[in-house]
Short mmCIF file of C-alpha atoms in Angstrom, two decimals:
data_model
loop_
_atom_site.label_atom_id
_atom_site.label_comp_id
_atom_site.label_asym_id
_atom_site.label_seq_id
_atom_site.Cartn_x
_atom_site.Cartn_y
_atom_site.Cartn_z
CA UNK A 1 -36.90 2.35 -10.39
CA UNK A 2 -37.78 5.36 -8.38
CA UNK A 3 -36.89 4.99 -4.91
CA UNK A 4 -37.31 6.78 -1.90
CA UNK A 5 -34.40 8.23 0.72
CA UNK A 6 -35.15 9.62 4.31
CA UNK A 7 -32.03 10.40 5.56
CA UNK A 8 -31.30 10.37 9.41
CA UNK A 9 -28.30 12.70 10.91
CA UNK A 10 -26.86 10.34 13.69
CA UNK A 11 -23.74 11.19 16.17
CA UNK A 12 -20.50 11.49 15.59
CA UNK A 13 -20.98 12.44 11.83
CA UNK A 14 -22.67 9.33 11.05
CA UNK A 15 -25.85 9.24 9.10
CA UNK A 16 -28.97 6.38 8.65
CA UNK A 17 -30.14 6.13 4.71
CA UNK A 18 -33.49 4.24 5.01
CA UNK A 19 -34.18 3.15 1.62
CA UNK A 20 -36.93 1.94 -0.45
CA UNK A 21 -37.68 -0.19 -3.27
CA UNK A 22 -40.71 -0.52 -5.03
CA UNK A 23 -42.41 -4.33 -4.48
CA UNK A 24 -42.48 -4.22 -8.66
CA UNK A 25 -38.70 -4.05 -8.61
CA UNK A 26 -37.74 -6.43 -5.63
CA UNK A 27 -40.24 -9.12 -7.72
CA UNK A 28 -38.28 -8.39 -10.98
CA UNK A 29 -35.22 -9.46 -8.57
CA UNK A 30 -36.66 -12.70 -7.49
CA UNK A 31 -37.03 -13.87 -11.20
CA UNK A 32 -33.73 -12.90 -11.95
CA UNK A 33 -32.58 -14.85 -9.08
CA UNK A 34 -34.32 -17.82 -10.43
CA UNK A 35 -32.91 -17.20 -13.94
CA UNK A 36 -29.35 -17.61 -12.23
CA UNK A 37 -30.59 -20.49 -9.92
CA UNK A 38 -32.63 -22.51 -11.84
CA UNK A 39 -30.38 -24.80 -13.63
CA UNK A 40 -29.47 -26.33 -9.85
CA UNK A 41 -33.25 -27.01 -9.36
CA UNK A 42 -34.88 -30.49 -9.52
CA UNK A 43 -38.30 -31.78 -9.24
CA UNK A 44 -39.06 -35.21 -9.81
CA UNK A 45 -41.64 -34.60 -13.24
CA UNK A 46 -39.19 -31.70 -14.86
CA UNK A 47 -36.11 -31.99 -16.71
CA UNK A 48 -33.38 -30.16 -14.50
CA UNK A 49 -34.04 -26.22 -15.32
CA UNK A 50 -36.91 -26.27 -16.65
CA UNK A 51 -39.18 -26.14 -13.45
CA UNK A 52 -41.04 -22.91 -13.90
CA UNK A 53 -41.02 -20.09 -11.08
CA UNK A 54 -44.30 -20.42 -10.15
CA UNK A 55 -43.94 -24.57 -9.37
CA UNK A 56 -40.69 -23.71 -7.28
CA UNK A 57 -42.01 -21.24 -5.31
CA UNK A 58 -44.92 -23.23 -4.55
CA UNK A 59 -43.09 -25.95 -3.19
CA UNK A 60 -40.30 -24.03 -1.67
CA UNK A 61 -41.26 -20.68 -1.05
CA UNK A 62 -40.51 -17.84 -2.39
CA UNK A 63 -37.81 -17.09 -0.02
CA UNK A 64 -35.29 -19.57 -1.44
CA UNK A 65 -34.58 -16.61 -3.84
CA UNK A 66 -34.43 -13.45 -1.30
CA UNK A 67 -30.78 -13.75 -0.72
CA UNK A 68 -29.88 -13.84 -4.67
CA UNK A 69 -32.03 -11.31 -5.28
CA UNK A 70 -31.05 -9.10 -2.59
CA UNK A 71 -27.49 -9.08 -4.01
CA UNK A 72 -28.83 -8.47 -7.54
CA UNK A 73 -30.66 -5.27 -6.65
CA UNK A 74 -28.54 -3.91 -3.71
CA UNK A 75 -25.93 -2.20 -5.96
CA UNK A 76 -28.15 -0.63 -8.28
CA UNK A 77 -30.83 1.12 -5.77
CA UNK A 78 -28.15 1.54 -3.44
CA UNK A 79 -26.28 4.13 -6.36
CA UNK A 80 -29.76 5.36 -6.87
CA UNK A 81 -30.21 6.04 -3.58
CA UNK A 82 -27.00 8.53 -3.78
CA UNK A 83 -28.08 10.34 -6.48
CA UNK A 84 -31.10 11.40 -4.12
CA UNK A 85 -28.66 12.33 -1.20
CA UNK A 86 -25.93 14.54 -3.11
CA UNK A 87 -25.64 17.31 -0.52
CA UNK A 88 -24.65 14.36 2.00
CA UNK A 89 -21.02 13.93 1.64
CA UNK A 90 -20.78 10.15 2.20
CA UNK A 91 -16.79 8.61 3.05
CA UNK A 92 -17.38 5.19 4.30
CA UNK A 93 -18.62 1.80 2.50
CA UNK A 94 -22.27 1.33 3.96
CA UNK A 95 -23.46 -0.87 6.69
CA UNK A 96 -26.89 -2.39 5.00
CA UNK A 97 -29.47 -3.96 7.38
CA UNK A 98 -32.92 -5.25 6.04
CA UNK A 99 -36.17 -3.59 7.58
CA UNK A 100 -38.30 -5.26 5.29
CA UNK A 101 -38.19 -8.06 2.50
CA UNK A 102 -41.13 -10.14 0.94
CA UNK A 103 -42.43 -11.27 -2.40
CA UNK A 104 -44.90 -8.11 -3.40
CA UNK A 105 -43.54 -5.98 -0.22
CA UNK A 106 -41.70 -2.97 -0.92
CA UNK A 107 -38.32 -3.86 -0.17
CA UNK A 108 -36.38 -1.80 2.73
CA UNK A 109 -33.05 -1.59 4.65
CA UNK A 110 -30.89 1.00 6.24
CA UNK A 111 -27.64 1.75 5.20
CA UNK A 112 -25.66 3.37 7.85
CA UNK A 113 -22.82 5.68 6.70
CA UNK A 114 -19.97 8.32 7.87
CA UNK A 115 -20.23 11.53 6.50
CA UNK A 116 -17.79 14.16 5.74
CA UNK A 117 -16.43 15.50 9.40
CA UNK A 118 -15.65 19.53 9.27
CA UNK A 119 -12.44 20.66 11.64
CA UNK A 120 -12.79 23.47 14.17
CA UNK A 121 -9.74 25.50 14.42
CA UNK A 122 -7.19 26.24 16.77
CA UNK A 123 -4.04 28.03 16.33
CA UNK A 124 -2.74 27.67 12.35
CA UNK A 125 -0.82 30.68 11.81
CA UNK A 126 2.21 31.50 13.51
CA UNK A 127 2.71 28.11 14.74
CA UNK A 128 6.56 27.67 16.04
CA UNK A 129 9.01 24.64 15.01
CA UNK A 130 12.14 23.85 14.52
CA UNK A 131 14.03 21.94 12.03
CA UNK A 132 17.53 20.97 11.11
CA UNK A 133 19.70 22.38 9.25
CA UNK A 134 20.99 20.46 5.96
CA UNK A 135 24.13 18.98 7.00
CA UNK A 136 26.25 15.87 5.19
CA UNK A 137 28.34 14.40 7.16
CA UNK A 138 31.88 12.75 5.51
CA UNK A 139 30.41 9.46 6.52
CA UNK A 140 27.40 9.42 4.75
CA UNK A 141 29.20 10.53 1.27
CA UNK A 142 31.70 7.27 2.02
CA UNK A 143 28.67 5.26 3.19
CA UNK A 144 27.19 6.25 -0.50
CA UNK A 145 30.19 5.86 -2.16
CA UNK A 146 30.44 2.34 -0.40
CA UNK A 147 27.25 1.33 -2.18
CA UNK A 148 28.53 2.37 -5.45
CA UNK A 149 31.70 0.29 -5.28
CA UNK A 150 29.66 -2.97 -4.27
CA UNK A 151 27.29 -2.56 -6.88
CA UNK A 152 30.33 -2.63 -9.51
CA UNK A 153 32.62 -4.88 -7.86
CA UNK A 154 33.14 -8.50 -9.23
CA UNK A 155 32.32 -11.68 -8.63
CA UNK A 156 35.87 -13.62 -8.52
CA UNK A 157 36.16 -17.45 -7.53
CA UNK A 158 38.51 -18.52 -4.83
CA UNK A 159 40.22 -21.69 -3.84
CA UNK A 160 39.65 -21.20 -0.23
CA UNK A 161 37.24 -21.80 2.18
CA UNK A 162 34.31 -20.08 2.19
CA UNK A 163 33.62 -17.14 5.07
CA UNK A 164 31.60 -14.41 5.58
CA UNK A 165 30.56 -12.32 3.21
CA UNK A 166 31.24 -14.66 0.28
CA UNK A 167 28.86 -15.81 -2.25
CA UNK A 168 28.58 -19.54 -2.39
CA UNK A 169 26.84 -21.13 -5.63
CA UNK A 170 25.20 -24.43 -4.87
CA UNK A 171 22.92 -27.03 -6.43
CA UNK A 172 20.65 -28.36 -3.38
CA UNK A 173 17.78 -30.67 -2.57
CA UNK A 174 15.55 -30.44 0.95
CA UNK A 175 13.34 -33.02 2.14
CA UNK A 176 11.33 -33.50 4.99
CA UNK A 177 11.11 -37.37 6.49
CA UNK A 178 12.56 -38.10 3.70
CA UNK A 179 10.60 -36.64 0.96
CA UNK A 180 11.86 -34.23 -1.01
CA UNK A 181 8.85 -30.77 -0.84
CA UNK A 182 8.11 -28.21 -3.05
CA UNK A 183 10.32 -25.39 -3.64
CA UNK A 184 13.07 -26.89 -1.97
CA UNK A 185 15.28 -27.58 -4.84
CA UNK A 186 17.62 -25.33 -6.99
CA UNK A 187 20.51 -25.79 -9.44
CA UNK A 188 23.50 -22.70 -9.20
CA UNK A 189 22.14 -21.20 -6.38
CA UNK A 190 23.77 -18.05 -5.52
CA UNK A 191 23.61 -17.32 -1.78
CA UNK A 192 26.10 -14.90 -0.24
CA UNK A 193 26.47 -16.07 3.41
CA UNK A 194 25.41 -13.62 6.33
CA UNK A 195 23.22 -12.39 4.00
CA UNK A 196 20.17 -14.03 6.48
CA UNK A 197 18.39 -14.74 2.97
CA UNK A 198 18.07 -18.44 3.76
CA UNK A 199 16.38 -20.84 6.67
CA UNK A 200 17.92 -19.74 10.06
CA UNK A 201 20.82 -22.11 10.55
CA UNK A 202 21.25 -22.98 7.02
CA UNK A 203 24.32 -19.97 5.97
CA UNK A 204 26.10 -21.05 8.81
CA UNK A 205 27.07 -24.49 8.11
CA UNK A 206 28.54 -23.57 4.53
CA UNK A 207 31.02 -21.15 6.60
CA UNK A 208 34.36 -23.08 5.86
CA UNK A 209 33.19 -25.20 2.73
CA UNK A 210 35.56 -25.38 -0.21
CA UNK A 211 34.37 -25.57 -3.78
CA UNK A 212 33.67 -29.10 -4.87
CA UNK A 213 32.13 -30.42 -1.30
CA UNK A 214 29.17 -31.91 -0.54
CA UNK A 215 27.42 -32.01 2.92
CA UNK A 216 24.00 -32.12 4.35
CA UNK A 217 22.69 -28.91 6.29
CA UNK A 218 20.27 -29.74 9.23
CA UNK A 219 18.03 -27.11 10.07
CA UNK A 220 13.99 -26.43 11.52
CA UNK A 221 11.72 -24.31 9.37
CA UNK A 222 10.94 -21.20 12.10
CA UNK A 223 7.27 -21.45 13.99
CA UNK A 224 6.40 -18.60 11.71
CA UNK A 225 7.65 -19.89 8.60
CA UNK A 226 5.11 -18.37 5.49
CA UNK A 227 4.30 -21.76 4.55
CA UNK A 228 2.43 -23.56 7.44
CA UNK A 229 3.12 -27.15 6.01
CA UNK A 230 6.71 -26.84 6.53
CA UNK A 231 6.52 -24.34 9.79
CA UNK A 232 8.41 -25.95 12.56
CA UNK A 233 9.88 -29.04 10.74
CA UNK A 234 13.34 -30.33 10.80
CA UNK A 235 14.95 -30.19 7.24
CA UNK A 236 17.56 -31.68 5.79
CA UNK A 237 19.42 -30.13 2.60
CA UNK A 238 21.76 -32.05 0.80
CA UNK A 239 23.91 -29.40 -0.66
CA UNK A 240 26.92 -29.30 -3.27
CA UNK A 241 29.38 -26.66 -3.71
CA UNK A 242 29.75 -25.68 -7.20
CA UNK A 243 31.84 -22.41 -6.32
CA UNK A 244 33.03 -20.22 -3.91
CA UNK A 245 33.23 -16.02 -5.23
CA UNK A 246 34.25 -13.35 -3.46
CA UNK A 247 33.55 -9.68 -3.95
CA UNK A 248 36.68 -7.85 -6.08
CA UNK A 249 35.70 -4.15 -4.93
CA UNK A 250 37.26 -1.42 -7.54
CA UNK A 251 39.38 0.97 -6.21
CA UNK A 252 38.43 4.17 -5.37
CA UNK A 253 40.20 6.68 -7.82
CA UNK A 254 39.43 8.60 -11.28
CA UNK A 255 38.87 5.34 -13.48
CA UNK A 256 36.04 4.95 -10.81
CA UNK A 257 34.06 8.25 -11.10
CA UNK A 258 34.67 7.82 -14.84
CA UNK A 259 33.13 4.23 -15.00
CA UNK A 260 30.36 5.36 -12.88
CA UNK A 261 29.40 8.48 -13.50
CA UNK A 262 30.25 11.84 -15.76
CA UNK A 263 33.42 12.88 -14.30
CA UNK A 264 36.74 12.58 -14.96
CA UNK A 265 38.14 12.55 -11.63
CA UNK A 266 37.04 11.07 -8.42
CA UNK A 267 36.97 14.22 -6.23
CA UNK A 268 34.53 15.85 -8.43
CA UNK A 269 32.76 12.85 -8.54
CA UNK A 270 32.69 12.67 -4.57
CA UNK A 271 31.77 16.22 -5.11
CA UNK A 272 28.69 15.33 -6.95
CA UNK A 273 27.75 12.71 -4.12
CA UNK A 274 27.90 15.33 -2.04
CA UNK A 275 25.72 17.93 -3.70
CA UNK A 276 23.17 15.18 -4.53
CA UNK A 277 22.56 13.98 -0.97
CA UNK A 278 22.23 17.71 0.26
CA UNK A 279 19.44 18.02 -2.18
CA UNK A 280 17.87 15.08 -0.40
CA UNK A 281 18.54 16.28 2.82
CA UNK A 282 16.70 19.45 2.18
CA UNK A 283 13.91 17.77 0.29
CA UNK A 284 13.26 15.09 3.67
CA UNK A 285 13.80 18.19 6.04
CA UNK A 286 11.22 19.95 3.81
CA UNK A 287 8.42 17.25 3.87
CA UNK A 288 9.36 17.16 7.77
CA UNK A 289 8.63 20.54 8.33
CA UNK A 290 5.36 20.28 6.41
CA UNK A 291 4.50 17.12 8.51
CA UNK A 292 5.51 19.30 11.63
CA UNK A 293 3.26 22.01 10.81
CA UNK A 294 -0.11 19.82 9.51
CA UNK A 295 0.92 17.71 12.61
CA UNK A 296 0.27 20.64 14.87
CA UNK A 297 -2.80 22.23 13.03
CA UNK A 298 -4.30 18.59 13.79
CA UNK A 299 -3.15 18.85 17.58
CA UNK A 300 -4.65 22.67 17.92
CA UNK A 301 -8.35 21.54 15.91
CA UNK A 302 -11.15 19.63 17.21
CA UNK A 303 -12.85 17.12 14.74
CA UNK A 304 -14.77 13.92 15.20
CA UNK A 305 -13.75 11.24 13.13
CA UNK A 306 -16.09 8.41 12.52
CA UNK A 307 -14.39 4.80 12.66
CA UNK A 308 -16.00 3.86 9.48
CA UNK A 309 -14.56 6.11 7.38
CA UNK A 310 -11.46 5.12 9.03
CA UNK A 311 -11.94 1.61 7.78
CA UNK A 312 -12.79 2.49 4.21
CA UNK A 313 -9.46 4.82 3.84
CA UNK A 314 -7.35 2.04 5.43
CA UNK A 315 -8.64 -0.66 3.02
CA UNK A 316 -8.20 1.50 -0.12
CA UNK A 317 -4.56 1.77 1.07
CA UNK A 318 -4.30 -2.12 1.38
CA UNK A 319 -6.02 -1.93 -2.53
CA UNK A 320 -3.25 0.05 -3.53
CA UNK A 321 -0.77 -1.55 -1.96
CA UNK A 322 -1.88 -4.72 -3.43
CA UNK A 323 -1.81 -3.02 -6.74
CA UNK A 324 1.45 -1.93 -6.23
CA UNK A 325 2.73 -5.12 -5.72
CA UNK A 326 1.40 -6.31 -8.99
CA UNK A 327 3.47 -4.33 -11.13
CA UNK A 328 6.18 -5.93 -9.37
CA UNK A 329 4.67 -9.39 -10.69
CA UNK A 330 3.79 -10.17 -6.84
CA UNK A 331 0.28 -10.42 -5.56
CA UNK A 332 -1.00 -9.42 -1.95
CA UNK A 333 -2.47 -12.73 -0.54
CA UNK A 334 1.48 -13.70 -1.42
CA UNK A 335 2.39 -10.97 0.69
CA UNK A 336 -0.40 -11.74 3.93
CA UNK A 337 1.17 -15.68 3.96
CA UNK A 338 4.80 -14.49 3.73
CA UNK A 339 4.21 -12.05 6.79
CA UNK A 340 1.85 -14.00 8.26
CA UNK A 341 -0.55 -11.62 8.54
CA UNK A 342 -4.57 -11.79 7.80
CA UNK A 343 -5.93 -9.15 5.90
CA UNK A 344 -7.70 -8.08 8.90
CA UNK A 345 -4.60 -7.35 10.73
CA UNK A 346 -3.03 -5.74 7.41
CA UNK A 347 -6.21 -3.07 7.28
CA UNK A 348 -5.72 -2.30 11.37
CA UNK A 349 -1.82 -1.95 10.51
CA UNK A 350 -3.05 0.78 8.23
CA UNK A 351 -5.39 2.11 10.16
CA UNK A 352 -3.13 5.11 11.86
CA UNK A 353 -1.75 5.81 8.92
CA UNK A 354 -5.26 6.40 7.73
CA UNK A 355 -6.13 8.44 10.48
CA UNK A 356 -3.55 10.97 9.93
CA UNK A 357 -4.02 11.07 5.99
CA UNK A 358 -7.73 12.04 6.85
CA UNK A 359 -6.81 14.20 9.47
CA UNK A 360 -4.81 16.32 7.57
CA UNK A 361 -6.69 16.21 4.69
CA UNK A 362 -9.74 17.80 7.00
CA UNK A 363 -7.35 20.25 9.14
CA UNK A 364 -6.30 21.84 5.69
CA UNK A 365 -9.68 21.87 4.04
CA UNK A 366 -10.60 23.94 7.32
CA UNK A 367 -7.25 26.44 6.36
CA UNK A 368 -8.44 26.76 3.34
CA UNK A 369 -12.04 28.16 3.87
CA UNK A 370 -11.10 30.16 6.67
CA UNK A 371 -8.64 31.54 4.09
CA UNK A 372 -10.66 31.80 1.11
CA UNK A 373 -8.17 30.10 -1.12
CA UNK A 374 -9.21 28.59 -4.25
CA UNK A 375 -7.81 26.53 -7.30
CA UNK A 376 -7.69 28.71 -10.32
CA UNK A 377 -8.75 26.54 -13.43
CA UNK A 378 -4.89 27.29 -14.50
CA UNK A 379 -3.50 25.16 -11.42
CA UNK A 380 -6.37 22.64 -12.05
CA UNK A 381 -4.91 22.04 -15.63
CA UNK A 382 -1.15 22.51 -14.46
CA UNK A 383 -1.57 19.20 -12.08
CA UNK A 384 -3.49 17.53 -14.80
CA UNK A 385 -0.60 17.95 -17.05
CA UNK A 386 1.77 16.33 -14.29
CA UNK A 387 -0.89 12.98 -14.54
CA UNK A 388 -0.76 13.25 -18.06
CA UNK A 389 3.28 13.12 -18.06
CA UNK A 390 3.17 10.30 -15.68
CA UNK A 391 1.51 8.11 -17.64
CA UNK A 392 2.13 9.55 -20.82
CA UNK A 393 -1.21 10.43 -22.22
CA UNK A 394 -2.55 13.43 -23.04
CA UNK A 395 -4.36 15.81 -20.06
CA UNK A 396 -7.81 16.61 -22.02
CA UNK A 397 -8.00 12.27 -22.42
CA UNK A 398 -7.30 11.65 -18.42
CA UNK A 399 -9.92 14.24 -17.85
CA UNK A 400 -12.58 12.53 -20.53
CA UNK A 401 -11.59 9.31 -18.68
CA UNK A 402 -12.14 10.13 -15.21
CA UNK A 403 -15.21 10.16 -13.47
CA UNK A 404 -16.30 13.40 -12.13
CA UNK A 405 -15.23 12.30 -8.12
CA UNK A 406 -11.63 12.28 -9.20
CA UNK A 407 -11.26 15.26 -11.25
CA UNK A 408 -12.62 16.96 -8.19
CA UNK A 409 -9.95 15.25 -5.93
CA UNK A 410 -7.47 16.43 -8.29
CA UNK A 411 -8.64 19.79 -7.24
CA UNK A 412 -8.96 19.45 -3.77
CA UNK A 413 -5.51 18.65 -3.91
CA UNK A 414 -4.52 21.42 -5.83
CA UNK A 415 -5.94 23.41 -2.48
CA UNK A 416 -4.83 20.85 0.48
CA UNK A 417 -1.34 21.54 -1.29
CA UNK A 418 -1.73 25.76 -1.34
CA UNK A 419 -2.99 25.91 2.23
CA UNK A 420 -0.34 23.87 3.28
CA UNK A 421 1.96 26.06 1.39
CA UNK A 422 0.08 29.34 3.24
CA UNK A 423 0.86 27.61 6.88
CA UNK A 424 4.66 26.91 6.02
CA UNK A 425 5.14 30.54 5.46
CA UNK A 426 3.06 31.29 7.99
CA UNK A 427 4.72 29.23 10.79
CA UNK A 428 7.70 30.29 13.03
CA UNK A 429 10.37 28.55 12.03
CA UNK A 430 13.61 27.89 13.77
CA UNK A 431 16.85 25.76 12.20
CA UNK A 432 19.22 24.42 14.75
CA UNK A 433 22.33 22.76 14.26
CA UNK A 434 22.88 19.09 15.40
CA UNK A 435 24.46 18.62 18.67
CA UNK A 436 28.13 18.13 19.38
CA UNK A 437 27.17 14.58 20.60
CA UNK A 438 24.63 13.68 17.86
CA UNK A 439 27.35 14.37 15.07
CA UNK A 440 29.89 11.87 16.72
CA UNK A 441 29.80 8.79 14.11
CA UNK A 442 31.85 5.79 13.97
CA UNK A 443 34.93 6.26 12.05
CA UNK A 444 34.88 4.62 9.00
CA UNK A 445 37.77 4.70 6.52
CA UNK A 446 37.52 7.12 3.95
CA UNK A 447 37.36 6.53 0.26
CA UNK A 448 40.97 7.27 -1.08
CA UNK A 449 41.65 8.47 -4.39
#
């Protein structure tokens, strides 16, 4: 294919590819694009798809096929391109804008990119913060003991009415002028009122409902209700009452700890609690003194970084994301209609968050070179061997698998995560207690034994 790259260094580390494509190969393009087309062609004298190239373009022009054509070859001189440009470290999708396009013309357009930024140093050693000290508080070990209890407690039915905090199960129907709509039907419905898991209005009116009633619940689907047929509508529901529960919490002594855990009584049980949430505590208070200290190499550097690259880190977050969501058997668009958000406003959501990552990811970069540190080919292998457990393959098959970009991530991160390591213990660091006043909690009754 052979084409040619000039490559144009523009402001704030942004640079202009001008590309281009031998007329040969942008003509091999058109015919494919009237391979692909031609079956939606018709000329009175020919059966459909069988008009040959040379009548179509006669009639119509050449150009009917530029667009097709242009999306046929784009990808594949664009990579080309790259391979001619591999000292420019490229971080943004390109912006591509035709110079020149015509049947025997070479073919040319500009693809306008961010490059790598590089950070200029301030202060990174010796930097001064401060950070708590790992306290647990009697509250939080009752507040986690709390969540324990519900989690085991029973479901018991009542013959009462409902309140508060019980679960109601109900058959209902919803309809809309009515007509019954979609989704708005269920049979044993468990809803636990309060809960705010239902229509605004809608837990409300079963407060006081025995077991055995029917009644119709009036509400109005909210303005910004996921599903835009139904947003704003009044509703009714005609509900019935199949049974009212209530929560049967377990009691709080050593038949507890022993149902729920491996201890025998409940004190060493809230013991455990205990210990466990300390071990979070200084985990978070770790990652927040890490944060603290990239946060501040990042205030003390100088770098420009280009929007672009920006926008490409913030919509591989929103890919992610969306993959995430999958293994959970949900799907993103789901997610953009439930919040009511576009995917446009989803990416600029991200956007900060994107700043920082690259931020950081620069600001430690620059800590490393300054420091000369390195990733030995042990470390290198030691973090593949943490992929490989994760996803339970073996290391030497992830590295056969991924593509040469990735197993040199892996290794920038192994040195993002050692100069990180190098400003910790090079920082200033001061632990304070809370204050008097911060420690003050509302009382809460403690878990008896």
């Amino acid at each position: 294919m052979s084409v040619q790259v000039k490559v144009e260094t523009l402001e704030h580390n942004m640079a202009k590819l001008t590309v281009t494509v031998p007329a040969e190969t942008f003509d091999k393009g058109i015919t494919q694009a009237y391979l692909k087309m031609r079956n939606q062609i018709s000329i009175p004298g020919f059966r459909k798809g069988k008009v040959p190239q040379a009548m179509v373009e006669k009639m119509y022009g050449p150009e009917m096929f530029y667009e097709e054509a242009t999306n046929i070859i784009l990808p594949s001189t664009y990579d080309e391109a790259l391979t001619e440009v591999k000292d420019v470290n490229i971080t943004s999708a390109p912006k591509i804008e035709f110079v020149q396009i015509g049947k025997g013309k070479e073919f040319i357009y500009t693809a306008e990119v961010a490059t790598m930024p590089e950070a200029e140093l301030g202060q990174y050693k010796g930097i001064e913060i401060e950070q708590e000290a790992p306290e647990v508080t009697d509250d939080e070990i009752a507040e986690e003991i709390r969540k324990a209890q519900n989690v085991n407690a029973r479901e018991i039915s009542v013959d009462r009415e409902a309140k508060t905090g019980d679960i109601t199960v109900i058959d209902y129907t919803g309809e809309t002028e009515g007509v019954e709509f979609d989704g708005g039907k269920a049979t044993d419905y468990s809803l636990t009122l309060g809960s705010g898991n239902f229509i605004p209005g809608f837990e409300d009116q079963l407060v006081g409902v025995k077991t055995g009633d029917e009644l119709d619940v009036n509400v109005t689907f909210p303005e910004d209700y996921f599903n835009q047929d139904m947003a704003g509508k009044p509703a009714v529901f005609h509900v019935k009452v199949n049974d009212v529960r209530e929560k049967e919490l377990p009691a709080l002594d050593d038949d507890f700890a022993q149902d729920v855990s491996e201890f025998d009584t409940f004190d060493e049980y809230r013991e455990d609690v205990k210990k466990n949430l300390l071990e979070k505590k200084k985990e978070s208070i770790k990652s927040a003194t890490q944060q603290k200290v990239v946060d501040k190499i990042i205030e003390n550097a100088t770098m420009d970084i280009p929007d672009p690259m920006v926008e490409t880190q913030a919509r591989e977050m929103v890919d992610r994301y969306g993959q995430q969501l999958q293994t959970n058997g949900l799907n993103l668009q789901l997610y953009l209609n439930v919040t009511g958000m576009s995917m446009d406003d989803f990416v600029n959501q991200m956007k900060p968050q994107a700043l920082k990552n690259i931020q950081s990811r620069i600001a430690l970069k620059a800590v490393a070179k300054a420091e000369g540190i390195e990733a030995s080919q042990e470390e290198i292998d030691a973090e593949f061997a943490k992929i490989a457990e994760q996803y339970n393959m073996d290391a030497d098959k992830i590295k056969k698998l991924l593509p040469k970009e990735e197993i040199d991530t892996v290794s920038d991160d192994v040195i993002s995560q050692k100069a990180l390591d190098f400003a910790v213990e090079n920082a200033v660091i001061t632990t304070v207690e809370k204050a008097a006043e911060e420690k003050v909690e509302a009382k809460v009754d403690e878990p008896e034994a």
